[in-house]
Each structure stands twice: as C-alpha cells, then as structure tokens.
C-alpha cells in the first residue's frame, strides 16, 4: 500500500496569516485529491491535481502537485475562520484491478479570529 | 440533490448486539465504500464494492460484513459489535474510473459507541 504523510498534523494560526500544508509520499501517484472535512460532516472534495507541476487555485487556496507526482501542497492566503477544518489528501491506488483511494492522516487547521 | 445518505447519525449499543448502518446514494455510482475514522489513524477503508454483488475487503474488514444487492444501497453490518469498533463511520461512493481517481462523495457519518 502506498502511504501519504501529511504535515503538520495540527496547525493553529490567527486570522489573516498565510499557511502551507504538505502531503508527501515515496510513491508516484497518477493524481492527488484534497478534501476538507468540517465537524459533523463528511469530507468534501476541494480539488484534484493530475499533471506534475500543476497549480490550481480555489479563491484563496492554491494547490500544487509536485513535478515528480510524489507530493502536493496546499497554501492558504489570508486565512479566515471559515477555513477551519480537517484537510485530507488522497491518491488512487490500483490493486489487482481494483481502484481505491489512499488517505493521508490529515491536517487539522484552526483559524482563530 | 445528489447525496449519500447514512442512517443513523448516532448509535449507542452494547457489546454483541447486531446492528446495521444503512447507506444509500442517488448518483448511480458503481463504486461504494465504507471507512472508519479514528483520531490519529485517519480514514481506513473497511469494505468496498465495485458494482452489484461485487464486494471486497479493505484494510480493516475484521468484525464487519457488507452486501450490495442493489446499486444504490450498501449497508454495513456488525454481527457482534465490540468496544474497539467504537468509531466514526463514513460511507462514500463514486463513478468507477481507472487511473485518474474519481472523487468520492461522502455521507455525513455515523458515530457509533459500543459499551
């Protein structure tokens, strides 16, 4: 099984600050997905990155896929309390023809007003 | 509205009392899966199904059963629950698409406590 390591596991910052969270692996992934999970809800897909070096922007969130497709980062500019949540990266793994998503352990982000 | 519906949202039960958590999706997805989420361990896959009558074990299948008699439903069965199955459970579904990784649609979770 391919592993995805996320860092940091916990991050608490003040509103208005910038932050970056990382998702790393020793394996190559065909794509990586980022999800956000809010308390009491299931994870919701934010973005999928597919091409090595790809950068995608979602308002104040910038996602980058590493050139070698082994890592990804999520950068948030001017964080707001509404960004608070658990951020999960996930990548597809094919085992005996069956596709499954491997999840990182998540980064729990708290933005303080 | 496209959604994955799990029931119940909260469940407290005692050791050994059989229970079923239901999951239904209205998006005609082929792929459905169950995960448990525990602090420090992330999301771990229990079972998955690639289509009707096709199910397979995930990473932590012990103590669980599933069935896929209809495309929209994928119930999770705990025949004899134990306290170590206390967890937050998520059902998820997606279209089957090899290679690119179809995004998963998650239900809102079932918080199970086994005493």
PDB file of C-alpha atoms in Angstrom:
ATOM      1  CA  UNK A   1       0.000   0.000   0.000  1.00  0.00           C
ATOM      2  CA  UNK A   2       1.250   3.455  -0.913  1.00  0.00           C
ATOM      3  CA  UNK A   3       1.463   5.874   2.014  1.00  0.00           C
ATOM      4  CA  UNK A   4       0.659   9.577   2.170  1.00  0.00           C
ATOM      5  CA  UNK A   5       2.188  11.594   5.002  1.00  0.00           C
ATOM      6  CA  UNK A   6       0.656  14.959   5.843  1.00  0.00           C
ATOM      7  CA  UNK A   7       2.338  17.716   7.800  1.00  0.00           C
ATOM      8  CA  UNK A   8       1.780  19.369  10.059  1.00  0.00           C
ATOM      9  CA  UNK A   9      -0.843  17.256  11.798  1.00  0.00           C
ATOM     10  CA  UNK A  10      -2.149  20.272  13.721  1.00  0.00           C
ATOM     11  CA  UNK A  11      -1.927  23.955  12.907  1.00  0.00           C
ATOM     12  CA  UNK A  12      -3.464  26.860  14.787  1.00  0.00           C
ATOM     13  CA  UNK A  13      -2.940  30.381  13.454  1.00  0.00           C
ATOM     14  CA  UNK A  14      -4.502  33.812  13.578  1.00  0.00           C
ATOM     15  CA  UNK A  15      -6.934  35.146  11.033  1.00  0.00           C
ATOM     16  CA  UNK A  16      -5.116  36.876   8.178  1.00  0.00           C
ATOM     17  CA  UNK A  17      -1.976  34.753   8.282  1.00  0.00           C
ATOM     18  CA  UNK A  18      -0.757  32.555   5.439  1.00  0.00           C
ATOM     19  CA  UNK A  19      -0.089  28.835   5.781  1.00  0.00           C
ATOM     20  CA  UNK A  20       1.050  25.806   3.835  1.00  0.00           C
ATOM     21  CA  UNK A  21       0.283  22.154   4.483  1.00  0.00           C
ATOM     22  CA  UNK A  22       2.076  19.286   2.817  1.00  0.00           C
ATOM     23  CA  UNK A  23       1.237  15.840   1.523  1.00  0.00           C
ATOM     24  CA  UNK A  24       4.241  13.629   0.785  1.00  0.00           C
ATOM     25  CA  UNK A  25       4.856  10.123  -0.472  1.00  0.00           C
ATOM     26  CA  UNK A  26       7.744   7.988  -1.636  1.00  0.00           C
ATOM     27  CA  UNK A  27       5.468   6.646  -4.376  1.00  0.00           C
ATOM     28  CA  UNK A  28       4.278   8.198  -7.608  1.00  0.00           C
ATOM     29  CA  UNK A  29       0.551   8.927  -7.859  1.00  0.00           C
ATOM     30  CA  UNK A  30      -1.400   9.409 -11.077  1.00  0.00           C
ATOM     31  CA  UNK A  31      -3.326  12.184  -9.323  1.00  0.00           C
ATOM     32  CA  UNK A  32      -3.952  13.583  -5.863  1.00  0.00           C
ATOM     33  CA  UNK A  33      -7.136  14.888  -4.345  1.00  0.00           C
ATOM     34  CA  UNK A  34      -7.642  17.326  -1.488  1.00  0.00           C
ATOM     35  CA  UNK A  35     -10.688  17.160   0.761  1.00  0.00           C
ATOM     36  CA  UNK A  36     -11.905  19.383   3.592  1.00  0.00           C
ATOM     37  CA  UNK A  37     -13.915  17.944   6.460  1.00  0.00           C
ATOM     38  CA  UNK A  38     -15.868  20.157   8.822  1.00  0.00           C
ATOM     39  CA  UNK A  39     -17.114  18.982  12.237  1.00  0.00           C
ATOM     40  CA  UNK A  40     -20.132  16.714  11.966  1.00  0.00           C
ATOM     41  CA  UNK A  41     -19.807  16.256   8.220  1.00  0.00           C
ATOM     42  CA  UNK A  42     -18.116  14.005   5.731  1.00  0.00           C
ATOM     43  CA  UNK A  43     -15.092  15.081   3.678  1.00  0.00           C
ATOM     44  CA  UNK A  44     -15.858  17.219   0.643  1.00  0.00           C
ATOM     45  CA  UNK A  45     -13.629  17.311  -2.413  1.00  0.00           C
ATOM     46  CA  UNK A  46     -11.825  20.609  -2.978  1.00  0.00           C
ATOM     47  CA  UNK A  47      -9.643  19.824  -5.968  1.00  0.00           C
ATOM     48  CA  UNK A  48      -7.928  17.109  -7.989  1.00  0.00           C
ATOM     49  CA  UNK A  49      -4.431  17.660  -9.405  1.00  0.00           C
ATOM     50  CA  UNK A  50      -3.384  15.409 -12.247  1.00  0.00           C
ATOM     51  CA  UNK A  51      -0.293  16.746 -14.037  1.00  0.00           C
ATOM     52  CA  UNK A  52       3.158  17.002 -12.460  1.00  0.00           C
ATOM     53  CA  UNK A  53       3.835  20.662 -11.604  1.00  0.00           C
ATOM     54  CA  UNK A  54       0.168  21.571 -11.902  1.00  0.00           C
ATOM     55  CA  UNK A  55      -1.109  24.508  -9.883  1.00  0.00           C
ATOM     56  CA  UNK A  56      -4.806  25.011  -9.190  1.00  0.00           C
ATOM     57  CA  UNK A  57      -6.409  27.909  -7.386  1.00  0.00           C
ATOM     58  CA  UNK A  58      -9.668  27.957  -5.493  1.00  0.00           C
ATOM     59  CA  UNK A  59     -10.164  31.530  -4.251  1.00  0.00           C
ATOM     60  CA  UNK A  60      -7.522  31.930  -1.500  1.00  0.00           C
ATOM     61  CA  UNK A  61      -6.435  28.270  -1.690  1.00  0.00           C
ATOM     62  CA  UNK A  62      -3.586  27.250  -4.001  1.00  0.00           C
ATOM     63  CA  UNK A  63      -2.870  23.604  -4.661  1.00  0.00           C
ATOM     64  CA  UNK A  64       0.312  22.328  -6.277  1.00  0.00           C
ATOM     65  CA  UNK A  65       1.259  18.862  -7.499  1.00  0.00           C
ATOM     66  CA  UNK A  66       4.960  18.096  -7.364  1.00  0.00           C
ATOM     67  CA  UNK A  67       6.891  17.692 -10.602  1.00  0.00           C
ATOM     68  CA  UNK A  68       7.568  14.038  -9.807  1.00  0.00           C
ATOM     69  CA  UNK A  69       3.923  13.469  -8.717  1.00  0.00           C
ATOM     70  CA  UNK A  70       5.038  12.262  -5.286  1.00  0.00           C
ATOM     71  CA  UNK A  71       3.891  15.245  -3.255  1.00  0.00           C
ATOM     72  CA  UNK A  72       1.419  18.081  -3.097  1.00  0.00           C
ATOM     73  CA  UNK A  73       0.927  21.245  -1.117  1.00  0.00           C
ATOM     74  CA  UNK A  74      -1.996  23.425  -0.118  1.00  0.00           C
ATOM     75  CA  UNK A  75      -1.308  27.106   0.514  1.00  0.00           C
ATOM     76  CA  UNK A  76      -3.939  29.349   2.080  1.00  0.00           C
ATOM     77  CA  UNK A  77      -3.553  33.100   1.819  1.00  0.00           C
ATOM     78  CA  UNK A  78      -5.065  35.395   4.446  1.00  0.00           C
ATOM     79  CA  UNK A  79      -6.711  32.565   6.360  1.00  0.00           C
ATOM     80  CA  UNK A  80     -10.228  33.084   7.695  1.00  0.00           C
ATOM     81  CA  UNK A  81     -12.142  31.299  10.475  1.00  0.00           C
ATOM     82  CA  UNK A  82     -14.252  29.630   7.785  1.00  0.00           C
ATOM     83  CA  UNK A  83     -11.110  27.777   6.631  1.00  0.00           C
ATOM     84  CA  UNK A  84     -11.082  25.837   9.903  1.00  0.00           C
ATOM     85  CA  UNK A  85     -11.361  22.108   9.342  1.00  0.00           C
ATOM     86  CA  UNK A  86      -9.545  18.850   8.684  1.00  0.00           C
ATOM     87  CA  UNK A  87      -7.708  18.821   5.365  1.00  0.00           C
ATOM     88  CA  UNK A  88      -7.095  15.423   3.803  1.00  0.00           C
ATOM     89  CA  UNK A  89      -5.050  14.474   0.770  1.00  0.00           C
ATOM     90  CA  UNK A  90      -5.808  11.246  -1.080  1.00  0.00           C
ATOM     91  CA  UNK A  91      -4.357   9.383  -4.016  1.00  0.00           C
ATOM     92  CA  UNK A  92      -5.621   6.462  -6.110  1.00  0.00           C
ATOM     93  CA  UNK A  93      -4.044   3.063  -5.803  1.00  0.00           C
ATOM     94  CA  UNK A  94      -4.726   0.153  -8.140  1.00  0.00           C
ATOM     95  CA  UNK A  95      -4.574  -3.268  -6.518  1.00  0.00           C
ATOM     96  CA  UNK A  96      -5.484  -6.298  -8.625  1.00  0.00           C
ATOM     97  CA  UNK A  97      -7.533  -4.131 -10.959  1.00  0.00           C
ATOM     98  CA  UNK A  98      -9.487  -2.535  -8.142  1.00  0.00           C
ATOM     99  CA  UNK A  99      -9.181   1.180  -7.544  1.00  0.00           C
ATOM    100  CA  UNK A 100      -9.086   2.568  -4.028  1.00  0.00           C
ATOM    101  CA  UNK A 101      -8.144   5.896  -2.532  1.00  0.00           C
ATOM    102  CA  UNK A 102      -5.329   6.082  -0.011  1.00  0.00           C
ATOM    103  CA  UNK A 103      -5.777   8.898   2.510  1.00  0.00           C
ATOM    104  CA  UNK A 104      -3.247  10.853   4.471  1.00  0.00           C
ATOM    105  CA  UNK A 105      -3.857  11.263   8.206  1.00  0.00           C
ATOM    106  CA  UNK A 106      -4.986  14.838   7.743  1.00  0.00           C
ATOM    107  CA  UNK A 107      -4.029  18.298   8.915  1.00  0.00           C
ATOM    108  CA  UNK A 108      -6.352  19.796  11.498  1.00  0.00           C
ATOM    109  CA  UNK A 109      -6.390  23.535  10.877  1.00  0.00           C
ATOM    110  CA  UNK A 110      -7.782  26.100  13.319  1.00  0.00           C
ATOM    111  CA  UNK A 111      -8.039  29.757  12.361  1.00  0.00           C
ATOM    112  CA  UNK A 112      -8.517  31.995  15.367  1.00  0.00           C
ATOM    113  CA  UNK A 113     -10.437  35.262  14.948  1.00  0.00           C
TER     114      UNK A 113
ATOM    115  CA  UNK B   1     -29.988  16.768  -4.739  1.00  0.00           C
ATOM    116  CA  UNK B   2     -27.067  14.371  -5.288  1.00  0.00           C
ATOM    117  CA  UNK B   3     -26.149  12.839  -1.988  1.00  0.00           C
ATOM    118  CA  UNK B   4     -25.012   9.889   0.074  1.00  0.00           C
ATOM    119  CA  UNK B   5     -27.361   9.222   2.979  1.00  0.00           C
ATOM    120  CA  UNK B   6     -26.311   7.295   6.055  1.00  0.00           C
ATOM    121  CA  UNK B   7     -28.512   6.246   8.944  1.00  0.00           C
ATOM    122  CA  UNK B   8     -28.462   6.538  11.841  1.00  0.00           C
ATOM    123  CA  UNK B   9     -26.230   9.561  12.568  1.00  0.00           C
ATOM    124  CA  UNK B  10     -25.641   8.432  16.146  1.00  0.00           C
ATOM    125  CA  UNK B  11     -25.868   4.962  17.643  1.00  0.00           C
ATOM    126  CA  UNK B  12     -25.094   3.686  21.116  1.00  0.00           C
ATOM    127  CA  UNK B  13     -25.267  -0.053  21.588  1.00  0.00           C
ATOM    128  CA  UNK B  14     -23.961  -2.836  23.791  1.00  0.00           C
ATOM    129  CA  UNK B  15     -21.372  -5.488  23.049  1.00  0.00           C
ATOM    130  CA  UNK B  16     -22.728  -8.346  20.970  1.00  0.00           C
ATOM    131  CA  UNK B  17     -25.958  -6.768  19.781  1.00  0.00           C
ATOM    132  CA  UNK B  18     -26.127  -6.985  15.995  1.00  0.00           C
ATOM    133  CA  UNK B  19     -26.579  -3.706  14.159  1.00  0.00           C
ATOM    134  CA  UNK B  20     -26.804  -2.386  10.634  1.00  0.00           C
ATOM    135  CA  UNK B  21     -25.812   1.036   9.353  1.00  0.00           C
ATOM    136  CA  UNK B  22     -27.544   1.881   6.096  1.00  0.00           C
ATOM    137  CA  UNK B  23     -26.065   3.795   3.175  1.00  0.00           C
ATOM    138  CA  UNK B  24     -27.841   4.924   0.046  1.00  0.00           C
ATOM    139  CA  UNK B  25     -26.687   7.051  -2.901  1.00  0.00           C
ATOM    140  CA  UNK B  26     -28.776   8.620  -5.668  1.00  0.00           C
ATOM    141  CA  UNK B  27     -25.998   9.307  -8.190  1.00  0.00           C
ATOM    142  CA  UNK B  28     -25.949   5.924  -9.945  1.00  0.00           C
ATOM    143  CA  UNK B  29     -22.378   5.358  -8.759  1.00  0.00           C
ATOM    144  CA  UNK B  30     -20.849   1.948  -9.342  1.00  0.00           C
ATOM    145  CA  UNK B  31     -18.284   2.213  -6.542  1.00  0.00           C
ATOM    146  CA  UNK B  32     -19.236   2.349  -2.858  1.00  0.00           C
ATOM    147  CA  UNK B  33     -17.063   2.069   0.206  1.00  0.00           C
ATOM    148  CA  UNK B  34     -17.105   2.153   3.990  1.00  0.00           C
ATOM    149  CA  UNK B  35     -14.470   3.894   6.084  1.00  0.00           C
ATOM    150  CA  UNK B  36     -13.885   4.329   9.779  1.00  0.00           C
ATOM    151  CA  UNK B  37     -12.222   7.429  11.123  1.00  0.00           C
ATOM    152  CA  UNK B  38     -10.302   7.339  14.399  1.00  0.00           C
ATOM    153  CA  UNK B  39      -8.123  10.043  15.984  1.00  0.00           C
ATOM    154  CA  UNK B  40      -4.529   9.755  14.827  1.00  0.00           C
ATOM    155  CA  UNK B  41      -5.346   6.961  12.372  1.00  0.00           C
ATOM    156  CA  UNK B  42      -7.151   8.874   9.652  1.00  0.00           C
ATOM    157  CA  UNK B  43      -9.653   7.247   7.307  1.00  0.00           C
ATOM    158  CA  UNK B  44      -9.291   3.498   6.987  1.00  0.00           C
ATOM    159  CA  UNK B  45     -11.224   1.501   4.450  1.00  0.00           C
ATOM    160  CA  UNK B  46     -13.370  -1.348   5.765  1.00  0.00           C
ATOM    161  CA  UNK B  47     -15.019  -2.791   2.654  1.00  0.00           C
ATOM    162  CA  UNK B  48     -15.715  -1.616  -0.849  1.00  0.00           C
ATOM    163  CA  UNK B  49     -17.889  -2.617  -3.761  1.00  0.00           C
ATOM    164  CA  UNK B  50     -17.242  -2.039  -7.441  1.00  0.00           C
ATOM    165  CA  UNK B  51     -20.766  -2.971  -8.501  1.00  0.00           C
ATOM    166  CA  UNK B  52     -23.835  -5.004  -7.570  1.00  0.00           C
ATOM    167  CA  UNK B  53     -22.885  -8.325  -5.953  1.00  0.00           C
ATOM    168  CA  UNK B  54     -19.163  -7.401  -6.110  1.00  0.00           C
ATOM    169  CA  UNK B  55     -17.606  -6.630  -2.726  1.00  0.00           C
ATOM    170  CA  UNK B  56     -14.100  -6.899  -1.339  1.00  0.00           C
ATOM    171  CA  UNK B  57     -12.165  -6.310   1.852  1.00  0.00           C
ATOM    172  CA  UNK B  58     -10.430  -3.066   2.585  1.00  0.00           C
ATOM    173  CA  UNK B  59      -7.701  -2.516   5.131  1.00  0.00           C
ATOM    174  CA  UNK B  60      -9.675  -3.250   8.328  1.00  0.00           C
ATOM    175  CA  UNK B  61     -12.513  -5.704   7.487  1.00  0.00           C
ATOM    176  CA  UNK B  62     -12.479  -7.825  10.659  1.00  0.00           C
ATOM    177  CA  UNK B  63     -15.788  -7.763  12.514  1.00  0.00           C
ATOM    178  CA  UNK B  64     -17.745  -6.245   9.631  1.00  0.00           C
ATOM    179  CA  UNK B  65     -19.919  -7.502   6.795  1.00  0.00           C
ATOM    180  CA  UNK B  66     -21.416  -5.761   3.794  1.00  0.00           C
ATOM    181  CA  UNK B  67     -23.788  -6.570   0.977  1.00  0.00           C
ATOM    182  CA  UNK B  68     -24.555  -4.957  -2.374  1.00  0.00           C
ATOM    183  CA  UNK B  69     -27.858  -6.320  -3.616  1.00  0.00           C
ATOM    184  CA  UNK B  70     -28.854  -3.064  -5.307  1.00  0.00           C
ATOM    185  CA  UNK B  71     -26.682  -0.417  -6.916  1.00  0.00           C
ATOM    186  CA  UNK B  72     -27.838   2.382  -4.627  1.00  0.00           C
ATOM    187  CA  UNK B  73     -27.537   0.623  -1.243  1.00  0.00           C
ATOM    188  CA  UNK B  74     -24.502  -0.621   0.638  1.00  0.00           C
ATOM    189  CA  UNK B  75     -25.299  -1.494   4.264  1.00  0.00           C
ATOM    190  CA  UNK B  76     -22.606  -2.119   6.867  1.00  0.00           C
ATOM    191  CA  UNK B  77     -23.355  -4.940   9.285  1.00  0.00           C
ATOM    192  CA  UNK B  78     -21.747  -5.553  12.649  1.00  0.00           C
ATOM    193  CA  UNK B  79     -22.804  -9.049  13.685  1.00  0.00           C
ATOM    194  CA  UNK B  80     -21.339  -8.863  17.196  1.00  0.00           C
ATOM    195  CA  UNK B  81     -20.075  -5.356  17.935  1.00  0.00           C
ATOM    196  CA  UNK B  82     -17.204  -4.868  20.355  1.00  0.00           C
ATOM    197  CA  UNK B  83     -15.923  -1.713  22.088  1.00  0.00           C
ATOM    198  CA  UNK B  84     -12.967  -1.441  19.670  1.00  0.00           C
ATOM    199  CA  UNK B  85     -15.497  -0.783  16.916  1.00  0.00           C
ATOM    200  CA  UNK B  86     -16.468   2.486  18.573  1.00  0.00           C
ATOM    201  CA  UNK B  87     -15.685   4.971  15.830  1.00  0.00           C
ATOM    202  CA  UNK B  88     -16.977   7.453  13.275  1.00  0.00           C
ATOM    203  CA  UNK B  89     -18.084   5.650  10.132  1.00  0.00           C
ATOM    204  CA  UNK B  90     -18.412   7.083   6.636  1.00  0.00           C
ATOM    205  CA  UNK B  91     -19.999   5.684   3.533  1.00  0.00           C
ATOM    206  CA  UNK B  92     -18.747   7.030   0.203  1.00  0.00           C
ATOM    207  CA  UNK B  93     -19.473   6.495  -3.473  1.00  0.00           C
ATOM    208  CA  UNK B  94     -18.056   7.414  -6.865  1.00  0.00           C
ATOM    209  CA  UNK B  95     -18.100   6.536 -10.524  1.00  0.00           C
ATOM    210  CA  UNK B  96     -15.572   3.891 -11.485  1.00  0.00           C
ATOM    211  CA  UNK B  97     -12.759   5.405 -13.498  1.00  0.00           C
ATOM    212  CA  UNK B  98      -9.404   3.680 -13.539  1.00  0.00           C
ATOM    213  CA  UNK B  99      -6.259   5.709 -13.187  1.00  0.00           C
ATOM    214  CA  UNK B 100      -7.418   9.310 -12.698  1.00  0.00           C
ATOM    215  CA  UNK B 101      -9.093   8.724  -9.350  1.00  0.00           C
ATOM    216  CA  UNK B 102     -12.765   9.567  -9.319  1.00  0.00           C
ATOM    217  CA  UNK B 103     -13.669  11.884  -6.440  1.00  0.00           C
ATOM    218  CA  UNK B 104     -15.527  10.294  -3.566  1.00  0.00           C
ATOM    219  CA  UNK B 105     -18.849  11.618  -2.310  1.00  0.00           C
ATOM    220  CA  UNK B 106     -19.192  11.046   1.417  1.00  0.00           C
ATOM    221  CA  UNK B 107     -22.167  10.718   3.688  1.00  0.00           C
ATOM    222  CA  UNK B 108     -22.342  12.758   6.890  1.00  0.00           C
ATOM    223  CA  UNK B 109     -21.136   9.947   9.081  1.00  0.00           C
ATOM    224  CA  UNK B 110     -22.441   7.619  11.777  1.00  0.00           C
ATOM    225  CA  UNK B 111     -20.973   7.947  15.229  1.00  0.00           C
ATOM    226  CA  UNK B 112     -21.089   4.519  16.838  1.00  0.00           C
ATOM    227  CA  UNK B 113     -20.426   3.840  20.506  1.00  0.00           C
ATOM    228  CA  UNK B 114     -20.235   0.240  21.724  1.00  0.00           C
ATOM    229  CA  UNK B 115     -20.281  -0.204  25.507  1.00  0.00           C
TER     230      UNK B 115
END
